[in-house]
Amino acid sequence: MAPSVDIVTPAAQDRIAALKKDVAKGPSYPFYYPYFDVDEKFPPTEIFEHSDVGLRADPAKPHLLTPNTITRNLTPYIGTEVTGVQISQLTSEGLDELALYAAERKLLVFRDQDFKDIGPEKQIAIARHFGPIQRHPTSGNVKGYPEFHVVYRDAEHDQFKDYFGPDRANRTQWHSDISYEKQPPSTTFFFILDQPEPGTGGDTLFLSQVEAYKRLSPEFQKRLEGLRAVHSAFPQAEASRKRNGPVRREPIETEHPLVRIHPVTGEKALYVNQGFTKRIVGFKVEESEYLLKFLFDHLAKGADFHVRAKYEAGTVVVWDNRVTAHSAVVDFDNVQRRHAVRLTPQAEVPIAG
């Protein structure tokens, strides 16, 4: 008879004990431990003028893709791994080229970066090159530095369980960050501080909303163009209130085009996501639900325009939120610590396709 799957071998027990001991030591970067202050309040966001820095980039990218830079495309449509360049050392021209490259490849995975060690002021200054940094209304931030959005999970803190609840069959949740903002983000930075051991999970799924749009028939594309959808911050705010968390800015709902144009590449992309898109303007409830369900399923099932970003110490991922969606992969044992930080520059009011 085969052994029961419930049996934990001595080797596995030793490994779990070692992981628990490691987690008990505390985070490697305690400065970035998530901070929640229910009394912290932000004013409503204001519309600002924005010109994407990628518009002034040299298409050849000589300041970014130097002879020492090695690139490897992860899939044809989305994702490139980059080694041999330090983001922290890029000139203004190199950062402009980074914005263009992220727009073209949708997701960039930089290895062996010193970004986590350069200090909050320089981290914020680099991200601010791409636009004003959004201060998140509900997530953990860093005390004194509300620009940071902190992602943290260990044996004592399971934000995914709090967010999804106990009754989800799977915890994949495709979204484009803070798409409810009047001016949603563009070139976004996510840097790893502590990560589960290689091969034990904690990755992120990304998809290309440009390729998702291209897969639709020309007639269906024409039907979507001109439509607008409502993106809502209310569920996120209510969930934070229920767990006695902060709501630093009162939630809003914003209408955005279902199809948007990237200001630099000119590519058209779907701009809907399961996390924040709630209804289509001008449609009756059943019509809106029917169309959104099709689009959400189309995005979720398009494995041939998805990519899985794998992390390790020193990894920084940069993606363009205007043309991608992503989901955490909650497949790791929470006796391991996962600690990362996001910086989220905002961009233009979405341009209708």
Short mmCIF file of C-alpha atoms in Angstrom, two decimals:
data_model
loop_
_atom_site.label_atom_id
_atom_site.label_comp_id
_atom_site.label_asym_id
_atom_site.label_seq_id
_atom_site.Cartn_x
_atom_site.Cartn_y
_atom_site.Cartn_z
CA MET A 1 0.00 0.00 0.00
CA ALA A 2 1.28 3.45 -0.88
CA PRO A 3 2.12 5.69 2.07
CA SER A 4 -0.47 8.27 3.07
CA VAL A 5 0.07 11.72 1.61
CA ASP A 6 -0.49 13.08 5.11
CA ILE A 7 2.77 11.57 6.35
CA VAL A 8 5.53 14.15 6.78
CA THR A 9 8.96 12.58 6.45
CA PRO A 10 11.71 13.34 8.99
CA ALA A 11 13.61 15.24 6.28
CA ALA A 12 10.58 17.41 5.55
CA GLN A 13 10.06 18.01 9.27
CA ASP A 14 13.68 19.14 9.58
CA ARG A 15 13.29 21.49 6.63
CA ILE A 16 10.09 23.06 8.04
CA ALA A 17 11.76 23.49 11.43
CA ALA A 18 14.73 25.21 9.78
CA LEU A 19 12.41 27.54 7.84
CA LYS A 20 10.50 28.45 10.99
CA LYS A 21 13.79 29.21 12.73
CA ASP A 22 14.85 31.41 9.82
CA VAL A 23 11.54 33.31 9.85
CA ALA A 24 11.85 33.76 13.61
CA LYS A 25 15.03 35.78 13.02
CA GLY A 26 12.90 38.54 11.53
CA PRO A 27 12.98 40.24 8.12
CA SER A 28 16.31 40.90 6.45
CA TYR A 29 15.28 44.53 5.92
CA PRO A 30 13.24 45.56 8.98
CA PHE A 31 13.17 49.18 7.79
CA TYR A 32 10.62 48.09 5.17
CA TYR A 33 8.36 46.23 7.58
CA PRO A 34 4.75 47.16 6.73
CA TYR A 35 3.35 50.07 8.71
CA PHE A 36 -0.39 50.66 9.17
CA ASP A 37 -1.60 53.88 10.76
CA VAL A 38 -5.38 54.22 10.75
CA ASP A 39 -5.02 57.93 11.50
CA GLU A 40 -2.85 58.60 8.43
CA LYS A 41 -4.88 60.52 5.83
CA PHE A 42 -4.14 61.70 2.29
CA PRO A 43 -6.03 64.35 0.27
CA PRO A 44 -7.85 63.41 -2.94
CA THR A 45 -5.57 63.01 -5.94
CA GLU A 46 -5.44 65.90 -8.40
CA ILE A 47 -5.11 65.75 -12.17
CA PHE A 48 -1.60 66.65 -13.35
CA GLU A 49 0.10 67.09 -16.70
CA HIS A 50 2.15 64.08 -17.73
CA SER A 51 4.52 63.43 -20.63
CA ASP A 52 5.97 59.94 -20.71
CA VAL A 53 9.77 59.94 -20.47
CA GLY A 54 9.88 57.07 -22.97
CA LEU A 55 8.95 59.60 -25.68
CA ARG A 56 12.43 61.16 -25.44
CA ALA A 57 14.32 57.83 -25.36
CA ASP A 58 16.76 56.78 -28.06
CA PRO A 59 15.13 53.69 -29.66
CA ALA A 60 18.57 52.02 -29.80
CA LYS A 61 18.81 52.35 -25.99
CA PRO A 62 22.61 52.87 -25.86
CA HIS A 63 22.59 53.93 -22.20
CA LEU A 64 20.62 50.87 -21.09
CA LEU A 65 21.60 48.08 -23.48
CA THR A 66 25.37 48.51 -23.38
CA PRO A 67 27.88 45.90 -24.60
CA ASN A 68 27.87 44.51 -21.04
CA THR A 69 24.10 43.98 -20.98
CA ILE A 70 22.68 40.52 -21.63
CA THR A 71 18.98 40.12 -22.43
CA ARG A 72 16.87 36.99 -22.78
CA ASN A 73 13.25 37.10 -23.84
CA LEU A 74 11.07 34.91 -21.63
CA THR A 75 8.23 34.65 -24.17
CA PRO A 76 7.60 36.20 -27.59
CA TYR A 77 4.95 38.62 -26.31
CA ILE A 78 5.95 39.57 -22.80
CA GLY A 79 8.95 39.43 -20.50
CA THR A 80 12.71 39.93 -20.85
CA GLU A 81 15.38 39.00 -18.31
CA VAL A 82 18.21 41.53 -18.08
CA THR A 83 21.65 41.10 -16.56
CA GLY A 84 24.79 43.24 -16.66
CA VAL A 85 23.18 46.58 -15.82
CA GLN A 86 22.48 48.26 -12.48
CA ILE A 87 19.25 50.28 -12.38
CA SER A 88 20.74 52.37 -9.57
CA GLN A 89 23.55 53.53 -11.88
CA LEU A 90 21.46 54.53 -14.89
CA THR A 91 21.64 58.10 -16.13
CA SER A 92 18.53 60.12 -16.92
CA GLU A 93 18.88 58.95 -20.52
CA GLY A 94 19.14 55.35 -19.35
CA LEU A 95 15.98 55.68 -17.28
CA ASP A 96 14.15 57.13 -20.29
CA GLU A 97 15.26 54.08 -22.27
CA LEU A 98 14.11 51.83 -19.44
CA ALA A 99 10.60 53.29 -19.76
CA LEU A 100 10.61 52.61 -23.49
CA TYR A 101 11.95 49.07 -23.07
CA ALA A 102 9.34 48.28 -20.41
CA ALA A 103 6.62 49.56 -22.75
CA GLU A 104 7.91 47.41 -25.59
CA ARG A 105 8.47 44.20 -23.61
CA LYS A 106 5.75 44.84 -20.97
CA LEU A 107 7.84 43.20 -18.20
CA LEU A 108 11.57 43.34 -17.43
CA VAL A 109 13.25 41.12 -14.84
CA PHE A 110 16.58 42.54 -13.64
CA ARG A 111 18.95 40.21 -11.79
CA ASP A 112 21.73 40.89 -9.29
CA GLN A 113 20.60 44.42 -8.43
CA ASP A 114 21.81 46.57 -5.54
CA PHE A 115 18.53 48.51 -5.60
CA LYS A 116 17.36 47.19 -2.20
CA ASP A 117 20.50 48.56 -0.56
CA ILE A 118 20.66 52.11 -1.93
CA GLY A 119 18.27 53.64 0.63
CA PRO A 120 14.73 54.99 0.43
CA GLU A 121 15.57 58.47 -0.84
CA LYS A 122 17.41 57.21 -3.91
CA GLN A 123 14.84 54.48 -4.55
CA ILE A 124 12.07 57.07 -4.51
CA ALA A 125 14.08 59.51 -6.66
CA ILE A 126 14.60 56.86 -9.36
CA ALA A 127 10.92 55.90 -9.41
CA ARG A 128 9.84 59.55 -9.43
CA HIS A 129 11.71 59.99 -12.71
CA PHE A 130 8.70 58.30 -14.35
CA GLY A 131 5.95 60.29 -12.62
CA PRO A 132 4.49 61.21 -9.22
CA ILE A 133 4.47 58.15 -6.96
CA GLN A 134 1.05 56.94 -5.83
CA ARG A 135 0.57 56.67 -2.10
CA HIS A 136 -1.61 53.64 -1.50
CA PRO A 137 -4.79 54.22 0.50
CA THR A 138 -4.92 50.86 2.31
CA SER A 139 -1.73 48.80 2.03
CA GLY A 140 1.19 48.63 4.42
CA ASN A 141 3.72 51.35 3.77
CA VAL A 142 6.99 52.41 5.44
CA LYS A 143 6.78 54.75 8.40
CA GLY A 144 7.66 58.20 7.14
CA TYR A 145 7.74 57.01 3.51
CA PRO A 146 4.17 56.55 2.23
CA GLU A 147 5.48 56.14 -1.33
CA PHE A 148 6.32 52.49 -0.57
CA HIS A 149 3.72 49.76 -0.99
CA VAL A 150 4.93 46.82 1.11
CA VAL A 151 4.07 43.17 0.37
CA TYR A 152 4.72 40.94 3.36
CA ARG A 153 3.77 37.39 4.37
CA ASP A 154 5.09 35.01 7.00
CA ALA A 155 3.72 32.49 9.49
CA GLU A 156 2.13 35.23 11.60
CA HIS A 157 0.97 37.55 8.82
CA ASP A 158 -1.00 36.23 5.86
CA GLN A 159 -2.40 39.12 3.85
CA PHE A 160 -3.59 36.78 1.12
CA LYS A 161 -5.79 34.86 3.56
CA ASP A 162 -7.16 38.14 4.89
CA TYR A 163 -7.85 39.41 1.39
CA PHE A 164 -9.33 36.32 -0.23
CA GLY A 165 -11.01 34.73 2.77
CA PRO A 166 -11.20 30.97 3.41
CA ASP A 167 -13.59 29.97 0.62
CA ARG A 168 -11.62 30.51 -2.61
CA ALA A 169 -10.81 27.39 -4.63
CA ASN A 170 -7.83 29.27 -6.10
CA ARG A 171 -6.26 32.59 -5.29
CA THR A 172 -5.33 33.85 -8.72
CA GLN A 173 -6.55 37.46 -8.97
CA TRP A 174 -5.60 39.26 -12.17
CA HIS A 175 -5.38 43.00 -11.75
CA SER A 176 -3.65 46.13 -12.99
CA ASP A 177 -2.47 48.12 -10.00
CA ILE A 178 -4.75 50.88 -8.73
CA SER A 179 -6.58 51.14 -12.07
CA TYR A 180 -9.29 53.06 -10.22
CA GLU A 181 -7.03 56.13 -10.06
CA LYS A 182 -7.83 59.00 -12.43
CA GLN A 183 -4.26 58.63 -13.69
CA PRO A 184 -3.24 54.98 -13.24
CA PRO A 185 0.43 53.93 -13.12
CA SER A 186 2.95 53.27 -15.83
CA THR A 187 6.55 52.11 -15.24
CA THR A 188 6.36 50.23 -11.93
CA PHE A 189 9.19 48.91 -9.72
CA PHE A 190 8.99 45.84 -7.47
CA PHE A 191 12.09 44.80 -5.53
CA ILE A 192 12.61 41.65 -3.48
CA LEU A 193 13.90 41.71 0.10
CA ASP A 194 13.11 38.16 1.32
CA GLN A 195 11.88 35.39 -0.94
CA PRO A 196 11.02 31.69 -0.47
CA GLU A 197 13.77 29.26 -1.44
CA PRO A 198 14.15 28.69 -5.22
CA GLY A 199 11.58 26.26 -6.50
CA THR A 200 9.27 26.68 -3.52
CA GLY A 201 6.96 29.36 -4.93
CA GLY A 202 6.23 33.02 -4.46
CA ASP A 203 6.35 34.01 -8.16
CA THR A 204 4.12 36.47 -10.03
CA LEU A 205 2.09 35.86 -13.18
CA PHE A 206 1.96 38.61 -15.82
CA LEU A 207 0.00 38.91 -19.05
CA SER A 208 0.10 41.19 -22.07
CA GLN A 209 -3.11 43.13 -22.54
CA VAL A 210 -1.76 44.21 -25.93
CA GLU A 211 -1.58 40.64 -27.20
CA ALA A 212 -4.93 39.87 -25.55
CA TYR A 213 -6.48 42.67 -27.60
CA LYS A 214 -4.78 41.49 -30.80
CA ARG A 215 -6.27 38.00 -30.40
CA LEU A 216 -9.80 39.35 -30.77
CA SER A 217 -11.46 39.52 -34.17
CA PRO A 218 -11.42 42.90 -35.96
CA GLU A 219 -15.19 43.15 -35.63
CA PHE A 220 -15.07 42.46 -31.91
CA GLN A 221 -12.22 44.94 -31.47
CA LYS A 222 -14.35 47.62 -33.14
CA ARG A 223 -17.24 46.81 -30.80
CA LEU A 224 -15.04 47.34 -27.74
CA GLU A 225 -13.48 50.59 -28.93
CA GLY A 226 -15.33 53.57 -27.58
CA LEU A 227 -16.74 51.69 -24.59
CA ARG A 228 -15.88 52.81 -21.07
CA ALA A 229 -15.79 50.84 -17.83
CA VAL A 230 -15.98 51.79 -14.17
CA HIS A 231 -12.96 50.94 -11.99
CA SER A 232 -13.72 51.06 -8.28
CA ALA A 233 -11.65 51.48 -5.12
CA PHE A 234 -14.65 50.88 -2.84
CA PRO A 235 -14.25 47.09 -2.32
CA GLN A 236 -10.58 47.55 -1.41
CA ALA A 237 -11.41 50.29 1.09
CA GLU A 238 -14.26 48.31 2.63
CA ALA A 239 -12.05 45.23 3.02
CA SER A 240 -9.45 47.34 4.85
CA ARG A 241 -12.08 48.80 7.17
CA LYS A 242 -13.39 45.31 8.01
CA ARG A 243 -9.96 44.22 9.21
CA ASN A 244 -9.46 47.51 11.10
CA GLY A 245 -6.92 48.73 8.57
CA PRO A 246 -6.39 52.26 7.26
CA VAL A 247 -8.34 54.08 4.57
CA ARG A 248 -5.99 56.97 4.03
CA ARG A 249 -7.90 58.43 1.09
CA GLU A 250 -11.63 58.13 0.49
CA PRO A 251 -12.33 55.61 -2.29
CA ILE A 252 -13.30 56.72 -5.78
CA GLU A 253 -14.77 55.25 -8.95
CA THR A 254 -13.34 56.27 -12.30
CA GLU A 255 -14.37 55.63 -15.88
CA HIS A 256 -11.64 54.44 -18.25
CA PRO A 257 -11.72 53.27 -21.87
CA LEU A 258 -12.04 49.52 -22.39
CA VAL A 259 -9.31 49.85 -25.03
CA ARG A 260 -6.46 52.30 -24.43
CA ILE A 261 -3.50 53.46 -26.51
CA HIS A 262 0.03 53.50 -25.13
CA PRO A 263 1.39 57.05 -25.58
CA VAL A 264 4.87 55.89 -26.61
CA THR A 265 4.43 52.70 -28.64
CA GLY A 266 0.98 53.51 -30.03
CA GLU A 267 -0.13 49.95 -29.26
CA LYS A 268 -3.74 49.29 -28.32
CA ALA A 269 -4.43 47.25 -25.19
CA LEU A 270 -7.43 45.97 -23.33
CA TYR A 271 -7.84 47.90 -20.10
CA VAL A 272 -10.03 45.74 -17.91
CA ASN A 273 -9.11 43.64 -14.91
CA GLN A 274 -10.87 41.31 -12.52
CA GLY A 275 -9.60 43.17 -9.48
CA PHE A 276 -11.07 46.63 -10.06
CA THR A 277 -13.28 46.75 -13.19
CA LYS A 278 -16.91 46.57 -12.08
CA ARG A 279 -19.25 47.50 -14.94
CA ILE A 280 -19.44 48.85 -18.48
CA VAL A 281 -20.93 52.31 -18.84
CA GLY A 282 -24.25 52.42 -20.68
CA PHE A 283 -24.84 48.65 -20.53
CA LYS A 284 -27.57 47.00 -18.52
CA VAL A 285 -26.39 44.83 -15.62
CA GLU A 286 -26.72 41.50 -17.46
CA GLU A 287 -25.05 42.86 -20.60
CA SER A 288 -22.13 44.26 -18.63
CA GLU A 289 -21.64 41.09 -16.61
CA TYR A 290 -21.75 38.96 -19.79
CA LEU A 291 -19.11 40.99 -21.62
CA LEU A 292 -16.83 41.44 -18.63
CA LYS A 293 -16.96 37.71 -17.88
CA PHE A 294 -15.85 36.97 -21.44
CA LEU A 295 -12.97 39.46 -21.20
CA PHE A 296 -11.87 38.24 -17.75
CA ASP A 297 -11.92 34.63 -18.99
CA HIS A 298 -10.04 35.61 -22.15
CA LEU A 299 -7.30 37.23 -20.09
CA ALA A 300 -7.10 34.42 -17.52
CA LYS A 301 -7.03 31.58 -20.06
CA GLY A 302 -4.50 33.11 -22.43
CA ALA A 303 -1.52 31.09 -21.26
CA ASP A 304 0.20 31.80 -24.57
CA PHE A 305 0.43 35.50 -23.68
CA HIS A 306 1.25 34.93 -19.99
CA VAL A 307 4.65 34.73 -18.31
CA ARG A 308 5.73 33.68 -14.82
CA ALA A 309 8.32 35.93 -13.21
CA LYS A 310 10.61 34.06 -10.82
CA TYR A 311 12.44 35.92 -8.10
CA GLU A 312 15.69 35.56 -6.20
CA ALA A 313 17.82 37.75 -3.99
CA GLY A 314 18.62 40.99 -5.80
CA THR A 315 15.78 40.75 -8.32
CA VAL A 316 13.97 43.92 -9.42
CA VAL A 317 11.03 43.64 -11.79
CA VAL A 318 9.85 46.59 -13.85
CA TRP A 319 6.58 46.48 -15.76
CA ASP A 320 4.24 48.85 -17.58
CA ASN A 321 0.89 48.78 -15.79
CA ARG A 322 -0.89 50.33 -18.77
CA VAL A 323 -0.46 47.26 -20.94
CA THR A 324 -0.17 44.38 -18.47
CA ALA A 325 -2.08 42.67 -15.70
CA HIS A 326 -0.63 40.42 -13.02
CA SER A 327 -1.47 38.11 -10.14
CA ALA A 328 0.45 36.92 -7.12
CA VAL A 329 1.03 33.15 -7.01
CA VAL A 330 0.15 32.07 -3.48
CA ASP A 331 1.73 28.63 -3.68
CA PHE A 332 4.31 28.81 -0.91
CA ASP A 333 4.20 27.64 2.68
CA ASN A 334 3.79 30.65 4.91
CA VAL A 335 6.44 29.38 7.30
CA GLN A 336 8.64 31.10 4.72
CA ARG A 337 8.90 34.86 4.55
CA ARG A 338 8.09 36.80 1.39
CA HIS A 339 8.91 40.50 1.63
CA ALA A 340 8.93 42.91 -1.28
CA VAL A 341 8.30 46.58 -2.01
CA ARG A 342 6.55 48.35 -4.87
CA LEU A 343 7.03 51.91 -6.14
CA THR A 344 4.18 53.00 -8.39
CA PRO A 345 4.61 56.15 -10.52
CA GLN A 346 1.39 57.49 -12.00
CA ALA A 347 1.03 58.48 -15.65
CA GLU A 348 -1.44 60.04 -18.09
CA VAL A 349 -5.21 59.88 -18.10
CA PRO A 350 -5.82 56.76 -20.25
CA ILE A 351 -6.03 57.53 -23.97
CA ALA A 352 -9.03 55.88 -25.66
CA GLY A 353 -8.32 53.50 -28.51
#
